[in-house]
XYZ file of C-alpha atoms in Angstrom:
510
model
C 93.526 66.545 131.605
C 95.101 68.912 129.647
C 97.403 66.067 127.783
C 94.401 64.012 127.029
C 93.107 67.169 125.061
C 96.052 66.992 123.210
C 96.139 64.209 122.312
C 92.174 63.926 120.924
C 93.074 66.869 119.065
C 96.035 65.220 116.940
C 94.295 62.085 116.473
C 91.411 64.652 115.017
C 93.642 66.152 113.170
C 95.656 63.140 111.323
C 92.561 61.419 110.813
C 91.395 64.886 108.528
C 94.746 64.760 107.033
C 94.667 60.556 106.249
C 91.006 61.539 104.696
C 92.145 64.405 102.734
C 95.343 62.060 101.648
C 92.565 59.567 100.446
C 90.571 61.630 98.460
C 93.879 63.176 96.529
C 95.037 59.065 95.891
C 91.616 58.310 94.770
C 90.917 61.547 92.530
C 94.431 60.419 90.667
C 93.811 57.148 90.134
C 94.053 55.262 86.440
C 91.158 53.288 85.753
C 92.125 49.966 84.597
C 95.463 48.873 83.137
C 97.262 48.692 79.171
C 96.971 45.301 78.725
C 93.142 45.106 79.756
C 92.292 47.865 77.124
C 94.545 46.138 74.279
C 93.096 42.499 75.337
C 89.069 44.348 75.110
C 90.334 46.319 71.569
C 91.857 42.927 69.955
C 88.773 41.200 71.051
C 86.516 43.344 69.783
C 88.964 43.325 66.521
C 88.344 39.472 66.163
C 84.482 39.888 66.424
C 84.272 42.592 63.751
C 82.654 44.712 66.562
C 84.025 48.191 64.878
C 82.287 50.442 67.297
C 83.238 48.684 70.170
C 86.606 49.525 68.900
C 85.533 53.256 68.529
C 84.722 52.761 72.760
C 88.179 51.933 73.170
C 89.983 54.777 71.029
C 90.788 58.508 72.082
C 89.165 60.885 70.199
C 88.449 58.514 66.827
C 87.933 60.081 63.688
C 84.739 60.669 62.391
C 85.335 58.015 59.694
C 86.552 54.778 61.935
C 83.667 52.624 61.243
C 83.719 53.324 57.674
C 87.035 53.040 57.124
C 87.085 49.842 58.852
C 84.210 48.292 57.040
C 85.147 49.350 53.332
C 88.723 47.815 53.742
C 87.093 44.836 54.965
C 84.580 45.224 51.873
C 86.998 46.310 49.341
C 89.174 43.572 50.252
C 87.131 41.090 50.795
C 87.982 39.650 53.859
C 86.806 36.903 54.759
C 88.237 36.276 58.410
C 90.691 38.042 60.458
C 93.506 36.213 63.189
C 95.377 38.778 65.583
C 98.027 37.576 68.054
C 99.300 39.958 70.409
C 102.018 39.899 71.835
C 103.570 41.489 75.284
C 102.456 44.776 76.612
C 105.580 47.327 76.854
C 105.835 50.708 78.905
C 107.214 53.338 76.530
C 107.143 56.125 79.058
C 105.221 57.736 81.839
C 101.127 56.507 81.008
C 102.160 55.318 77.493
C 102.324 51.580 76.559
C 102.251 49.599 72.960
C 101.648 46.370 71.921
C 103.235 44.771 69.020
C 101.137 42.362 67.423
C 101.051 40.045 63.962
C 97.761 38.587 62.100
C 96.552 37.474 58.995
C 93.303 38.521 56.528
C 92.061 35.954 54.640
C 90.975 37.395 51.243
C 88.657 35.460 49.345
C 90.392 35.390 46.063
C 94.407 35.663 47.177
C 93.727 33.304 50.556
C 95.939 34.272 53.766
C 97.637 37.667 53.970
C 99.856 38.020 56.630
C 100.465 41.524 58.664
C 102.184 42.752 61.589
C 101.931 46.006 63.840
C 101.235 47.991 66.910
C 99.094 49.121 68.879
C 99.746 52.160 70.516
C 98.255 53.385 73.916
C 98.232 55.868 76.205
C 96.014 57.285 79.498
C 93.463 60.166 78.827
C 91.117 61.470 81.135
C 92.641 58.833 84.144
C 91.901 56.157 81.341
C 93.808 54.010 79.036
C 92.667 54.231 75.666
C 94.263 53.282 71.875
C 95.923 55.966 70.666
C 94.458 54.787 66.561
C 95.984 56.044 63.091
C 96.043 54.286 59.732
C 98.692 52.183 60.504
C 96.629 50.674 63.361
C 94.402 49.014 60.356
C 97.599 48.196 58.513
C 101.110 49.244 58.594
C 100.993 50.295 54.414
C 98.206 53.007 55.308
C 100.151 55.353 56.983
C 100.881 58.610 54.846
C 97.694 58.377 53.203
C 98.402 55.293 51.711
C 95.632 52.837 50.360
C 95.236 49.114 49.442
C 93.003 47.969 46.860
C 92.317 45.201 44.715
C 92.518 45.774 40.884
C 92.273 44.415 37.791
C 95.556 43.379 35.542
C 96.086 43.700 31.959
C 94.086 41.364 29.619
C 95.611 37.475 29.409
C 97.156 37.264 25.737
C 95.776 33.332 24.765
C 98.749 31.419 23.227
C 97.985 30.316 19.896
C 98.823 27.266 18.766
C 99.067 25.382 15.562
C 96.697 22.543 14.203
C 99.277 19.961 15.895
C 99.065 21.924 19.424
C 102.571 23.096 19.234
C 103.720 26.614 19.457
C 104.001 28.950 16.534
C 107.404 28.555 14.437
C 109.830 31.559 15.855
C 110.037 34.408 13.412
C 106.881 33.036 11.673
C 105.774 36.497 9.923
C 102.415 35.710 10.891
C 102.259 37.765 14.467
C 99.882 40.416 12.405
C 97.792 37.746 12.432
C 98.189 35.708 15.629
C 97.550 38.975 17.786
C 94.415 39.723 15.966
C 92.945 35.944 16.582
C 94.881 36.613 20.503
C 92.651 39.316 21.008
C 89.027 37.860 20.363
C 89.813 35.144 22.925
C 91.234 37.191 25.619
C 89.345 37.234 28.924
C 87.699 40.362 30.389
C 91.020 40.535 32.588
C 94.247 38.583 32.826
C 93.785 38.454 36.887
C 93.732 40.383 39.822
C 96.203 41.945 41.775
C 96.496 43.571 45.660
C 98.340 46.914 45.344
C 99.819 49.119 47.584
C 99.805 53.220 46.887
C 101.161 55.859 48.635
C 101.920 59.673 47.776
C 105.406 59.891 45.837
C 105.448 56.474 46.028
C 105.646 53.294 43.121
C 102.859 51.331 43.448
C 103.691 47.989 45.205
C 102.091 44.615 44.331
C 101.627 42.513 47.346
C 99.444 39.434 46.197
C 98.656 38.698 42.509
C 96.311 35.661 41.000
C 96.914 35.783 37.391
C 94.274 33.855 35.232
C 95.443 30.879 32.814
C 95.503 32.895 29.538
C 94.475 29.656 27.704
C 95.654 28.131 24.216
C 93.641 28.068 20.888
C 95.073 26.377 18.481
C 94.339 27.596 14.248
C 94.361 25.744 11.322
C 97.821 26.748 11.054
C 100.319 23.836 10.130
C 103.616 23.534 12.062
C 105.531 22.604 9.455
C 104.033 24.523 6.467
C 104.178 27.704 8.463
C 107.886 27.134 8.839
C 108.442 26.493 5.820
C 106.815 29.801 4.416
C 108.424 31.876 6.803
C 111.648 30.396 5.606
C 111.065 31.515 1.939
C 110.851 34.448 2.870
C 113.905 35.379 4.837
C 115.375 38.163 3.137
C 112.860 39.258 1.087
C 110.595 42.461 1.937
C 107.294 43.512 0.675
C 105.806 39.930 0.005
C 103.695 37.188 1.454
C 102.811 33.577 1.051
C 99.792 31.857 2.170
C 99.124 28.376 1.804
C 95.143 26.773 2.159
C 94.533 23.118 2.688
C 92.102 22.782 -0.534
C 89.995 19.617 0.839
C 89.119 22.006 3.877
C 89.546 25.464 3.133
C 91.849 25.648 6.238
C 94.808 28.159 5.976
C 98.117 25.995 6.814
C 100.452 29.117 6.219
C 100.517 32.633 6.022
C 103.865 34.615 6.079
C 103.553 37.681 5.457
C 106.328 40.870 5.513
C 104.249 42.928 2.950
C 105.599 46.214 4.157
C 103.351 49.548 4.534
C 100.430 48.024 7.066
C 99.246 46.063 3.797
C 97.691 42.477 4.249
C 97.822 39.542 2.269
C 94.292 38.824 3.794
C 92.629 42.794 3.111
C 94.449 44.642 0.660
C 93.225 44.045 -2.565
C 95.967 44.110 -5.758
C 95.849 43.516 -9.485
C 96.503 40.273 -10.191
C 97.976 39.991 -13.402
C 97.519 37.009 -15.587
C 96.935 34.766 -12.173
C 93.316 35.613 -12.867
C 93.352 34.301 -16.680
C 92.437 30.684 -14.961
C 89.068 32.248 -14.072
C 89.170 33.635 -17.675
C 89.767 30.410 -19.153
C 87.357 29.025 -16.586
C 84.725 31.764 -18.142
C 85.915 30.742 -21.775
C 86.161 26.890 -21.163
C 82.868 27.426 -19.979
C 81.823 29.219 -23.530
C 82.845 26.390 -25.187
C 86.274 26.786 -26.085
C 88.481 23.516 -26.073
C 91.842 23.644 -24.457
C 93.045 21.961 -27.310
C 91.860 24.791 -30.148
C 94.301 26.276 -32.157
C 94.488 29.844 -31.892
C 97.159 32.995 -32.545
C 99.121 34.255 -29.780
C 100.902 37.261 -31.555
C 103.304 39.964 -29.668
C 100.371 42.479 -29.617
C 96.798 42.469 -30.756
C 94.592 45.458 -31.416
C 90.446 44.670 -30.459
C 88.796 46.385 -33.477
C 88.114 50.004 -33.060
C 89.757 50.046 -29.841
C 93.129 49.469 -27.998
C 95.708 47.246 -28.295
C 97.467 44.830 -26.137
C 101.127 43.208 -25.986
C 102.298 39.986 -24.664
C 105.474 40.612 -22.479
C 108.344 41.557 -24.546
C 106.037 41.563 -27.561
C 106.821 37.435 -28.075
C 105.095 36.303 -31.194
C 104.186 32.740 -30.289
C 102.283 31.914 -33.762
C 99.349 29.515 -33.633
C 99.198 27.812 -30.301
C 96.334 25.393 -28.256
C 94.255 27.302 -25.825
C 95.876 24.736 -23.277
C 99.097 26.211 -23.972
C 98.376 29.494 -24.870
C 97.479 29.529 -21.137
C 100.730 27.912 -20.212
C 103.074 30.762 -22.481
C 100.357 33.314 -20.411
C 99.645 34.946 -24.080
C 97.868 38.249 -23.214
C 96.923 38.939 -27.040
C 95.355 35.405 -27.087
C 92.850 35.710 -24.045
C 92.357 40.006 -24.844
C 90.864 38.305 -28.416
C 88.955 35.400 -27.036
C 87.435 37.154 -24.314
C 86.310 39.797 -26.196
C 85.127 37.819 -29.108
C 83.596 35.130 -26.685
C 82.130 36.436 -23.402
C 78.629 38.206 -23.616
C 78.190 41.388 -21.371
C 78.671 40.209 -17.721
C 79.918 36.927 -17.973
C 83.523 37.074 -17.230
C 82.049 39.140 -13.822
C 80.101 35.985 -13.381
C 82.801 33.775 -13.328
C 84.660 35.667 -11.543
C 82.055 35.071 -8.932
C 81.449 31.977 -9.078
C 85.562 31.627 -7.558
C 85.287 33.991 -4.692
C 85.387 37.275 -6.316
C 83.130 39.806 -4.481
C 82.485 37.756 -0.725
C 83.651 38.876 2.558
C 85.930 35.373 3.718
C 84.914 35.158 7.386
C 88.804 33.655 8.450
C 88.285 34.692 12.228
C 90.322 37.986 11.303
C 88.575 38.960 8.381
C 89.455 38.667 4.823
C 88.031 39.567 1.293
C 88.471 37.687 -2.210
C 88.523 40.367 -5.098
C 86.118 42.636 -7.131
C 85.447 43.434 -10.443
C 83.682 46.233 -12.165
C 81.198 45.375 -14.989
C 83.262 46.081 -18.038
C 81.696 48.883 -19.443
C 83.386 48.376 -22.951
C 85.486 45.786 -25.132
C 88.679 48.064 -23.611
C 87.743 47.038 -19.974
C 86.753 43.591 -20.788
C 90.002 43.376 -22.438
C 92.060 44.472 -19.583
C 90.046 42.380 -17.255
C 90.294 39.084 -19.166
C 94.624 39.734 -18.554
C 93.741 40.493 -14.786
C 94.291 44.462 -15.153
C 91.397 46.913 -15.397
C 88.901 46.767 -12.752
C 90.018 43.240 -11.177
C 91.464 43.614 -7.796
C 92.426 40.425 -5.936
C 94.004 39.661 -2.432
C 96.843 37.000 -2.036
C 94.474 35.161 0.731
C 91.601 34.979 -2.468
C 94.304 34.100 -5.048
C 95.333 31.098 -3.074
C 91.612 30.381 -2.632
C 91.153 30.204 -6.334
C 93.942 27.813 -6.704
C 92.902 25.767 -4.129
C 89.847 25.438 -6.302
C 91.084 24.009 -8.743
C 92.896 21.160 -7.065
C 90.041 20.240 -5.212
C 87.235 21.076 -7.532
C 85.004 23.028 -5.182
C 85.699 26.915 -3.781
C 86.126 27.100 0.017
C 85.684 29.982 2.148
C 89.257 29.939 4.003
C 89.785 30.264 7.739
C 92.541 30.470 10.135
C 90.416 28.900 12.852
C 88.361 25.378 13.494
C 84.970 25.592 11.752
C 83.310 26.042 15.239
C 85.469 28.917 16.016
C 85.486 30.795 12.810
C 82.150 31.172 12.835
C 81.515 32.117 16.634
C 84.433 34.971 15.531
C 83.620 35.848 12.497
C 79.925 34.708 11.524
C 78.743 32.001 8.868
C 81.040 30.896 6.876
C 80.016 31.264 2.723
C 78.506 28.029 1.323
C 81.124 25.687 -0.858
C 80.677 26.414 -4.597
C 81.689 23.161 -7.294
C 82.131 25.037 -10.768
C 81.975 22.778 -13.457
C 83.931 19.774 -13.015
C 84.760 19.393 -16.936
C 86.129 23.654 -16.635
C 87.616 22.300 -13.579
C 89.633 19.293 -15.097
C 90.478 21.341 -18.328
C 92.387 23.969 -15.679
C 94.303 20.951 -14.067
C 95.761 20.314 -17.149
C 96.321 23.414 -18.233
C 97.881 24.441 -14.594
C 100.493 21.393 -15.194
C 101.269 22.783 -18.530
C 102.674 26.183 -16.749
C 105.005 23.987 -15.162
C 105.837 21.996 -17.707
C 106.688 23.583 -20.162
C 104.958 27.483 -19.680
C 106.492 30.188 -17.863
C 107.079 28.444 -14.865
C 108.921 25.651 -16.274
C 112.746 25.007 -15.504
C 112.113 27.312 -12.155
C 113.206 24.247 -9.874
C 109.831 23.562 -8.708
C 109.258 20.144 -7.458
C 107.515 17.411 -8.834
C 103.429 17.952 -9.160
C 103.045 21.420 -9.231
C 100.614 22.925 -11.129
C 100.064 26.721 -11.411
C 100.208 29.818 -12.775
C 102.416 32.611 -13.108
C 101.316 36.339 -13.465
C 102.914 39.690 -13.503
C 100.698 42.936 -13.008
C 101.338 46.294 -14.151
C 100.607 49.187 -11.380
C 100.392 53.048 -11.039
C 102.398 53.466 -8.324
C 105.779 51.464 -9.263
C 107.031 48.374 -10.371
C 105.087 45.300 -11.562
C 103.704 43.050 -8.611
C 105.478 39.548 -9.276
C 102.364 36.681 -8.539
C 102.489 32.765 -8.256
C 99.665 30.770 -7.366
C 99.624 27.110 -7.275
C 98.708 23.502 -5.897
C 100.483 20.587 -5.044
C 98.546 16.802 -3.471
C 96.448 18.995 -0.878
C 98.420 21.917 -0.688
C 97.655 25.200 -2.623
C 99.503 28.549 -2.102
C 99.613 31.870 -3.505
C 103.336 33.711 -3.146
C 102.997 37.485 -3.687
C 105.666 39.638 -4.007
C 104.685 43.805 -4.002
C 106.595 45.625 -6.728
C 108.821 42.256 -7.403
C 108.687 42.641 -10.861
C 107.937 39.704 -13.225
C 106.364 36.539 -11.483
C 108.830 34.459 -12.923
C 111.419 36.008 -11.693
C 110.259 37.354 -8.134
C 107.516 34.855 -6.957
C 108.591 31.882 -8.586
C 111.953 31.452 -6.572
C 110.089 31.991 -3.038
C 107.474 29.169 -4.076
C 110.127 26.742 -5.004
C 112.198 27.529 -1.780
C 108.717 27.086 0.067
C 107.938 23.657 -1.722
C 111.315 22.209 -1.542
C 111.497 23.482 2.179
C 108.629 21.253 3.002
């Protein structure tokens, strides 16, 4: 009896102890297993179900959701792939997951990535143990991806043919200025990588075609420009196509941020063909005797030498141009031209207009001669006249073609998109026109730019201008078939002996 009381009581007993042993295995238990919590987070992931995510992380930070949703805004993600891979112990309640995947961006396509997730048991459960790098490996260390814009696409210009500009061309002041009214807002977009004390690190780029626009530069002309003036500083040539008013060539190494398009310079006796354009007008015949002595005083007020004080006796108007006699067109113009008209003239070929070239331009100006002094000095392209190489050439191409063009480095269409309206075509008297075609040829012939090795048909003038500031400015415009050109040099000294050389180098180099 007593042995049976025994025995109920250990049975009892180990059955409190087996229930007690229960309750300890039970209150220890982990809920649920690594790989179930990584398999619910990546789900979640792939539906873009960010705060189901949140569920699944220990103590998230306050800015999960956002953080998740702006790099998926900022980005611009369009879908998102994850493939986990196996589920590794990495100590006592601590597993990680190592996984790759790919964003697809809407404007760089599919981005690969690769990293881990990291996991461990709180509170008998296991949960994703998140940071930065969870979202991407480069955001750890306060690091950040965004998407940014790269520097403007430079368009390639091109010549009128379509083929690249000649190397060396001396016309780059140029070429960026049309570059930069066709560039694009940017040149492209780029994904970037930053990170404290860190370079930044490009990871995709899509750069944008930068495009080609070609000017109404010629190939071949250009080249030949350029080439004229290797070795020479402080000058320019620019070369219009006279049926068009389309600029073919400019080369320019004119030193001191001047232009052969802006700055404005004396031009010497270049502008006596829009005197004799003023005086053929008047009447005068380019076959009229008249005196060309070394120096020539206007009554009651200055007087004015030829170069070298040459005495050239009675000569035609025709070649009294050609020998570039400054007493001869100081006397005519002063005896001659009424108040005003030489300014008017001087109008009617350019002088005072803005030229519109797609970078901008001007002609010339000229004062209104207040006295027979000024008028004198004007008439010999001193005084008040100011001229630009670009409005010299203009002048010349005038004459060839018997109407004044506004020139432009750029198709009609896209001249005047850049640069506004172009000025209407002026025709000046065709009879004053064909007298200064002759007259032109004489220069070559047997004027002051005969002998200068010039080929055959040119026409032009030669002029020399005294400045303030230094030596003479040596000047050469001209025209040859459909080709006119103005070669400037800056403190060259005489045209003869400064421009002339370049042109003929240009010419023959064609």
């Amino acid at each position: 009896m007593r042995r049976r009381r025994l025995i109920v009581l250990v049975v009892a007993v180990l059955a409190i102890l087996g229930a007690y042993g229960f309750a300890v295995a039970a209150a220890g238990r982990v809920r649920g297993t690594a790989g179930e919590t990584a398999d619910s987070y990546f789900r979640a992931w792939r539906a873009g179900d960010v705060r189901g995510m949140a569920r699944l992380v220990y103590q998230p930070p306050s800015d999960f959701v956002s953080r998740h949703l702006a790099l998926t805004r900022d980005l611009d993600v369009e879908k998102i792939e994850l493939r986990p891979g196996a589920v590794k112990g990495t100590g006592e309640g601590t597993a990680e997951v190592p996984f790759t995947g790919t964003r697809t961006l809407r404007e760089f396509g599919v981005w690969p990535f690769a990293g881990t997730l990291r996991l461990a048991v709180r509170d008998k459960v296991w949960k994703v143990l998140w940071a930065p790098e969870t979202l991407h490996p480069l955001l750890a260390g306060g690091g950040a991806l965004e998407i940014v814009d790269l520097p403007l696409a430079r368009v390639e210009m091109l010549t009128s043919e379509g083929d690249r500009i000649p190397h060396d061309s001396y016309a780059d002041a140029y070429l960026d200025r049309l570059a930069a009214e066709f560039a694009g807002a940017a040149g492209g977009r780029a994904l970037v990588a930053t990170a404290p004390g860190k370079p930044e690190q490009r990871l995709l780029t899509k750069a944008l075609d930068p495009g080609r626009q070609r000017t109404t530069l010629s190939r071949p002309v250009q080249a030949a420009a350029a080439r004229a003036l290797d070795g020479v500083e402080d000058a320019a040539v620019v070369a219009l196509r006279p049926s068009s008013g389309e600029v073919v060539a400019v080369a320019d190494r004119l030193a001191d941020g001047q232009s052969a398009f802006d700055t404005l310079y004396p031009p010497g006796s270049t502008f006596k063909t829009i005197t004799a354009a003023a005086l053929l007008g008047a009447g005068l015949d380019p076959a009229a005797e008249l005196p060309c002595p070394g120096d020539y005083q206007i009554p009651f007020h200055r007087a004015f030498q030829n170069a070298g004080l040459q005495d050239h006796g009675t000569v035609t108007f025709a070649d009294a141009f050609a020998l570039s006699c400054n007493t001869t067109f100081v006397e005519q113009a002063t005896t001659r031209l009424g108040p005003g008209e030489l300014r008017d003239a001087a109008g009617e070929w350019g002088f005072g207009r803005a030229l519109p070239t797609g970078v901008g331009g001007t002609c010339g100006t000229m004062e209104e001669p207040e006295d027979e002094d000024v008028l004198g000095a004007d008439a010999i392209g001193q005084g008040t006249v100011q001229a630009t190489p670009l409005c010299m050439a203009a002048v010349a191409a005038a004459v060839q073609s018997g109407t004044w063009r506004s020139p432009r480095l750029l198709p009609e269409k896209e001249a005047r998109r850049v640069d506004g309206p172009q000025p209407e075509p002026v025709e000046p008297d065709q009879g004053v026109v064909e007298a200064l075609r002759g007259m032109m040829a004489a220069v070559v012939d047997h004027g002051t730019a005969s002998q200068a090795g010039l080929p055959a048909g040119v026409a032009g003038k030669t002029g020399t201008a005294e400045t303030p500031d230094g030596a003479d400015h040596g000047w050469f415009i001209g025209y040859r078939d459909d080709l006119a050109f103005c070669v400037f040099v800056r403190h060259g000294g005489a045209g003869r002996t400064a421009a002339l050389p370049i042109a003929a180098r240009f010419l023959n180099g064609l």
